[in-house]
C-alpha positions as semicolon CSV with decimal commas, in nm:
position;residue;x (nm);y (nm);z (nm)
1;M;-17,523;-15,887;-3,415
2;T;-17,374;-15,792;-3,087
3;T;-17,205;-15,471;-2,997
4;A;-16,910;-15,437;-2,762
5;T;-16,995;-15,259;-2,446
6;S;-16,750;-15,117;-2,198
7;S;-16,769;-15,241;-1,847
8;P;-16,885;-14,987;-1,593
9;P;-16,612;-14,827;-1,380
10;V;-16,544;-14,990;-1,051
11;P;-16,617;-14,755;-0,761
12;G;-16,295;-14,628;-0,599
13;A;-16,071;-14,741;-0,888
14;D;-15,832;-14,500;-1,062
15;P;-15,947;-14,379;-1,404
16;P;-15,759;-14,532;-1,703
17;R;-15,550;-14,220;-1,771
18;A;-15,447;-14,195;-1,405
19;R;-15,339;-14,562;-1,409
20;E;-15,132;-14,496;-1,722
21;A;-14,973;-14,181;-1,581
22;A;-14,888;-14,333;-1,241
23;P;-14,597;-14,551;-1,366
24;G;-14,457;-14,248;-1,550
25;R;-14,466;-14,036;-1,235
26;R;-14,306;-14,312;-1,031
27;G;-14,034;-14,352;-1,293
28;A;-13,967;-13,980;-1,295
29;A;-13,951;-13,977;-0,914
30;L;-13,706;-14,269;-0,913
31;G;-13,497;-14,101;-1,181
32;Y;-13,480;-13,780;-0,980
33;A;-13,394;-13,975;-0,664
34;R;-13,104;-14,143;-0,847
35;Y;-12,998;-13,802;-0,978
36;V;-13,003;-13,652;-0,627
37;A;-12,810;-13,947;-0,484
38;G;-12,542;-13,914;-0,750
39;K;-12,502;-13,541;-0,696
40;A;-12,494;-13,581;-0,315
41;A;-12,227;-13,852;-0,344
42;G;-12,022;-13,625;-0,569
43;A;-12,052;-13,341;-0,318
44;A;-11,938;-13,571;-0,035
45;V;-11,634;-13,681;-0,236
46;S;-11,553;-13,317;-0,314
47;L;-11,575;-13,227;0,056
48;L;-11,340;-13,512;0,145
49;A;-11,096;-13,390;-0,119
50;V;-11,117;-13,041;0,036
51;L;-11,032;-13,180;0,381
52;V;-10,731;-13,368;0,243
53;T;-10,611;-13,067;0,044
54;S;-10,653;-12,819;0,328
55;F;-10,456;-13,040;0,568
56;F;-10,155;-13,115;0,350
57;L;-10,139;-12,803;0,131
58;F;-10,113;-12,544;0,406
59;R;-9,846;-12,736;0,590
60;V;-9,614;-12,628;0,312
61;L;-9,657;-12,268;0,432
62;S;-9,481;-12,324;0,761
63;R;-9,241;-12,601;0,848
64;D;-9,234;-12,497;1,214
65;P;-9,584;-12,410;1,343
66;V;-9,450;-12,350;1,695
67;R;-9,227;-12,069;1,573
68;A;-9,520;-11,927;1,377
69;M;-9,753;-11,920;1,674
70;T;-9,488;-11,755;1,896
71;H;-9,383;-11,507;1,627
72;G;-9,021;-11,626;1,645
73;A;-8,975;-11,539;2,014
74;P;-8,684;-11,721;2,182
75;M;-8,807;-12,031;2,365
76;S;-8,643;-12,319;2,543
77;A;-8,667;-12,673;2,405
78;E;-8,900;-12,769;2,692
79;Q;-9,139;-12,484;2,612
80;Q;-9,144;-12,574;2,243
81;E;-9,215;-12,937;2,328
82;T;-9,499;-12,832;2,558
83;L;-9,660;-12,629;2,282
84;R;-9,621;-12,912;2,031
85;R;-9,786;-13,151;2,274
86;Q;-10,062;-12,900;2,353
87;F;-10,156;-12,858;1,986
88;G;-10,102;-13,224;1,895
89;L;-9,800;-13,152;1,676
90;D;-9,595;-13,422;1,846
91;Q;-9,817;-13,695;1,700
92;P;-9,745;-13,872;1,369
93;L;-9,877;-13,697;1,060
94;W;-10,138;-13,965;0,986
95;R;-10,277;-13,936;1,339
96;Q;-10,294;-13,558;1,306
97;F;-10,481;-13,600;0,978
98;T;-10,738;-13,845;1,113
99;G;-10,795;-13,628;1,419
100;Y;-10,834;-13,322;1,199
101;C;-11,090;-13,492;0,973
102;A;-11,286;-13,631;1,269
103;G;-11,293;-13,289;1,435
104;A;-11,394;-13,114;1,111
105;L;-11,687;-13,350;1,063
106;R;-11,798;-13,264;1,419
107;G;-11,760;-12,892;1,351
108;D;-11,436;-12,862;1,553
109;L;-11,183;-12,685;1,329
110;G;-10,911;-12,651;1,592
111;T;-10,766;-12,359;1,787
112;S;-10,611;-12,051;1,629
113;Y;-10,243;-11,998;1,697
114;Q;-10,252;-11,618;1,701
115;F;-10,594;-11,556;1,859
116;H;-10,586;-11,853;2,102
117;A;-10,957;-11,914;2,037
118;P;-11,157;-12,186;1,861
119;V;-11,153;-12,140;1,485
120;G;-11,528;-12,201;1,465
121;E;-11,600;-11,914;1,703
122;L;-11,374;-11,677;1,508
123;I;-11,546;-11,766;1,182
124;A;-11,892;-11,730;1,337
125;A;-11,800;-11,385;1,469
126;K;-11,682;-11,257;1,129
127;L;-11,940;-11,431;0,910
128;P;-12,225;-11,176;0,950
129;A;-12,011;-10,889;0,821
130;T;-11,911;-11,091;0,514
131;L;-12,266;-11,206;0,445
132;L;-12,388;-10,846;0,467
133;L;-12,125;-10,707;0,230
134;T;-12,087;-10,977;-0,033
135;G;-12,447;-11,095;-0,007
136;T;-12,568;-10,744;-0,091
137;A;-12,318;-10,721;-0,376
138;V;-12,414;-11,060;-0,524
139;V;-12,786;-10,977;-0,520
140;L;-12,724;-10,638;-0,682
141;Y;-12,485;-10,749;-0,954
142;S;-12,688;-11,060;-1,035
143;A;-13,004;-10,853;-1,083
144;L;-12,814;-10,585;-1,278
145;G;-12,640;-10,840;-1,500
146;L;-12,966;-11,026;-1,570
147;W;-13,150;-10,705;-1,659
148;L;-12,875;-10,565;-1,882
149;G;-12,798;-10,905;-2,037
150;T;-13,156;-10,963;-2,154
151;R;-13,175;-10,621;-2,314
152;A;-12,832;-10,650;-2,472
153;A;-12,925;-10,983;-2,632
154;W;-13,266;-10,858;-2,747
155;R;-13,092;-10,562;-2,919
156;S;-12,792;-10,764;-3,034
157;G;-12,560;-10,577;-3,269
158;R;-12,700;-10,235;-3,193
159;R;-12,503;-9,954;-3,040
160;A;-12,652;-10,007;-2,693
161;D;-12,546;-10,373;-2,702
162;R;-12,190;-10,288;-2,805
163;V;-12,156;-10,018;-2,539
164;T;-12,304;-10,235;-2,261
165;T;-12,089;-10,536;-2,347
166;G;-11,775;-10,325;-2,387
167;V;-11,818;-10,156;-2,049
168;A;-11,886;-10,491;-1,882
169;L;-11,576;-10,654;-2,032
170;T;-11,362;-10,354;-1,932
171;L;-11,477;-10,358;-1,570
172;W;-11,449;-10,738;-1,551
173;S;-11,083;-10,717;-1,649
174;V;-11,003;-10,457;-1,382
175;P;-10,847;-10,600;-1,062
176;S;-11,085;-10,547;-0,771
177;F;-10,814;-10,415;-0,537
178;W;-10,705;-10,157;-0,796
179;L;-11,061;-10,037;-0,851
180;G;-11,114;-10,027;-0,474
181;L;-10,804;-9,815;-0,422
182;L;-10,916;-9,583;-0,702
183;L;-11,256;-9,537;-0,540
184;V;-11,091;-9,471;-0,204
185;I;-10,874;-9,198;-0,357
186;V;-11,154;-9,032;-0,551
187;F;-11,460;-9,071;-0,325
188;G;-11,301;-9,146;0,012
189;V;-11,003;-8,916;0,046
190;G;-11,111;-8,670;-0,221
191;L;-10,943;-8,564;-0,544
192;G;-10,920;-8,203;-0,653
193;P;-11,263;-8,040;-0,638
194;V;-11,425;-8,371;-0,547
195;P;-11,448;-8,396;-0,165
196;G;-11,430;-8,719;0,032
197;L;-11,788;-8,847;0,049
198;F;-11,760;-9,195;0,200
199;P;-11,561;-9,367;0,477
200;T;-11,252;-9,553;0,363
201;G;-11,235;-9,831;0,622
202;G;-11,419;-10,032;0,880
203;M;-11,782;-10,127;0,910
204;A;-11,907;-9,848;1,137
205;S;-11,781;-9,538;1,314
206;G;-11,836;-9,694;1,656
207;D;-12,034;-9,409;1,814
208;T;-12,383;-9,478;1,678
209;A;-12,677;-9,696;1,776
210;G;-13,023;-9,785;1,651
211;P;-13,131;-9,641;1,314
212;A;-12,822;-9,419;1,309
213;Y;-12,604;-9,732;1,328
214;V;-12,787;-9,887;1,030
215;L;-12,731;-9,572;0,826
216;D;-12,368;-9,562;0,935
217;V;-12,309;-9,921;0,822
218;A;-12,484;-9,850;0,490
219;H;-12,259;-9,547;0,446
220;H;-11,950;-9,758;0,503
221;M;-12,079;-10,023;0,258
222;V;-12,113;-9,795;-0,043
223;L;-11,756;-9,811;-0,175
224;P;-11,685;-10,182;-0,116
225;V;-12,025;-10,285;-0,257
226;L;-11,971;-10,058;-0,557
227;T;-11,634;-10,223;-0,614
228;L;-11,777;-10,575;-0,603
229;V;-12,078;-10,487;-0,822
230;A;-11,865;-10,311;-1,085
231;V;-11,633;-10,610;-1,117
232;G;-11,892;-10,887;-1,077
233;Y;-12,196;-10,793;-1,285
234;A;-12,024;-10,854;-1,619
235;Q;-12,021;-11,232;-1,577
236;T;-12,398;-11,249;-1,526
237;L;-12,454;-11,011;-1,816
238;L;-12,241;-11,210;-2,060
239;V;-12,385;-11,549;-1,964
240;T;-12,743;-11,420;-1,983
241;R;-12,676;-11,252;-2,317
242;S;-12,520;-11,566;-2,466
243;S;-12,800;-11,794;-2,343
244;L;-13,072;-11,563;-2,470
245;L;-12,907;-11,531;-2,812
246;D;-12,919;-11,910;-2,842
247;E;-13,294;-11,905;-2,773
248;M;-13,387;-11,616;-3,001
249;G;-13,394;-11,833;-3,313
250;G;-13,645;-12,077;-3,168
251;D;-13,966;-12,151;-3,355
252;Y;-14,172;-12,104;-3,040
253;L;-14,081;-11,734;-3,036
254;T;-14,200;-11,697;-3,395
255;T;-14,523;-11,868;-3,298
256;A;-14,565;-11,636;-3,000
257;R;-14,520;-11,332;-3,223
258;A;-14,766;-11,475;-3,476
259;K;-15,026;-11,495;-3,200
260;G;-15,001;-11,119;-3,166
261;L;-14,796;-11,094;-2,847
262;R;-14,594;-10,777;-2,804
263;D;-14,217;-10,798;-2,822
264;A;-14,174;-10,729;-2,449
265;A;-14,421;-11,007;-2,363
266;V;-14,243;-11,254;-2,592
267;R;-13,916;-11,177;-2,423
268;R;-14,051;-11,185;-2,066
269;R;-14,287;-11,487;-2,092
270;H;-14,107;-11,715;-2,335
271;A;-13,746;-11,629;-2,420
272;V;-13,604;-11,535;-2,081
273;P;-13,746;-11,834;-1,881
274;N;-13,596;-12,079;-2,131
275;A;-13,257;-11,904;-2,116
276;L;-13,234;-11,893;-1,736
277;L;-13,072;-12,232;-1,671
278;P;-12,705;-12,125;-1,714
279;T;-12,772;-11,796;-1,537
280;V;-12,940;-11,958;-1,236
281;T;-12,653;-12,206;-1,205
282;M;-12,402;-11,922;-1,211
283;V;-12,600;-11,718;-0,956
284;F;-12,593;-12,008;-0,709
285;I;-12,221;-12,050;-0,765
286;N;-12,178;-11,679;-0,693
287;L;-12,381;-11,730;-0,375
288;G;-12,118;-11,985;-0,277
289;F;-11,863;-11,707;-0,294
290;V;-12,066;-11,507;-0,039
291;A;-11,913;-11,703;0,249
292;A;-11,563;-11,650;0,113
293;G;-11,626;-11,283;0,063
294;S;-11,362;-11,091;-0,125
295;I;-11,022;-11,110;0,038
296;L;-10,874;-10,819;-0,157
297;T;-11,179;-10,593;-0,129
298;E;-11,223;-10,655;0,243
299;T;-10,851;-10,592;0,297
300;V;-10,853;-10,265;0,099
301;F;-11,153;-10,130;0,290
302;S;-11,060;-10,291;0,627
303;W;-11,397;-10,465;0,632
304;P;-11,408;-10,695;0,937
305;G;-11,518;-11,010;0,754
306;L;-11,386;-11,353;0,666
307;G;-11,177;-11,218;0,379
308;Q;-10,977;-10,995;0,610
309;L;-10,953;-11,277;0,864
310;F;-10,811;-11,507;0,595
311;Y;-10,551;-11,244;0,506
312;Q;-10,451;-11,213;0,872
313;A;-10,426;-11,592;0,903
314;L;-10,204;-11,617;0,595
315;S;-9,967;-11,348;0,720
316;V;-9,862;-11,555;1,026
317;P;-9,938;-11,827;0,895
318;D;-10,202;-11,953;1,135
319;L;-10,251;-12,310;1,008
320;P;-10,571;-12,405;1,195
321;L;-10,741;-12,079;1,100
322;V;-10,628;-12,099;0,737
323;Q;-10,745;-12,460;0,712
324;G;-11,079;-12,384;0,876
325;L;-11,149;-12,088;0,648
326;F;-11,049;-12,290;0,343
327;V;-11,292;-12,567;0,442
328;V;-11,574;-12,315;0,499
329;F;-11,511;-12,139;0,168
330;A;-11,493;-12,461;-0,032
331;G;-11,784;-12,618;0,158
332;A;-12,006;-12,320;0,074
333;M;-11,916;-12,355;-0,293
334;I;-11,989;-12,728;-0,291
335;L;-12,323;-12,674;-0,114
336;M;-12,441;-12,402;-0,352
337;N;-12,330;-12,605;-0,653
338;L;-12,530;-12,899;-0,518
339;V;-12,840;-12,680;-0,470
340;A;-12,805;-12,552;-0,827
341;D;-12,777;-12,909;-0,959
342;L;-13,089;-13,013;-0,767
343;L;-13,289;-12,719;-0,903
344;C;-13,185;-12,767;-1,265
345;P;-13,436;-13,051;-1,337
346;F;-13,721;-12,822;-1,228
347;L;-13,606;-12,552;-1,472
348;D;-13,534;-12,796;-1,754
349;P;-13,690;-13,146;-1,728
350;R;-13,431;-13,280;-1,974
351;V;-13,161;-13,244;-1,708
352;G;-13,103;-13,560;-1,507
353;R;-13,267;-13,800;-1,751
């Protein structure tokens, strides 16, 4: 009677389990590559749609760009024709569109009518102020909404949950410009016995430098950041609360409690990580809004960012500047949405299959 014997392993060969797992890893990598390619193609199509929309939509704002850029000043026909030729407005509409798209893909967004400067340079000059203001606000209200949302869901139905959710819904429904004006009246100008504590406009006083300048900017940021945080944190709170409520009935949480884990550990280690997918997606979308800033809030507080620049461009209207800002705002949203889509499979492997 003979017994079956296994052949000795060949030196340098992969072990059996590694050979079995390799095709699975390659398949997962190919699946993720197809997923990335599909999302990138969708983002490219969205960006093309933004270029088309920004070109044709804002031409409805002004039928005579020459009059807009000269503020209606009397001009001879020769002068008007010179300006049209200088800005390419004498060309057919299709040629203007192709030139605009080609320039936008190269980073050339045209020349501003009212500032007589390249649109890209104007945007680059105002972008840091917007990133500072709205970036700070997004980080603060995302963290605040995530923290309050997890605790509201974990204590669902209790008084603290009802109060937290009610306050969030109330502030979310308040227009940001109205809340900003209210804060200016109460804490900027002063109301009754309450003195004015914070500046009401601008980014700095203009007579400081070094550490004093940093403190001055932070002082000017208090009211606009408070306005954005008060209006914006509710969305993160409600999405986090809803996602966590969906996870709280899971069997894995019951198992974790049966193992003797404390309630705070169950929430922190198991429930919250599995409920983060919608919240993370929304946080990245909010980061896309950082480039756009807040037009109304920046206008109320005279913050020298892209939001105020967009308001100035619309008031003329300055078509190249409006178009360029629209492309930047929409492009930032598309980019952040793409990043969120690419991160989702790492948070939940079921995504992208």
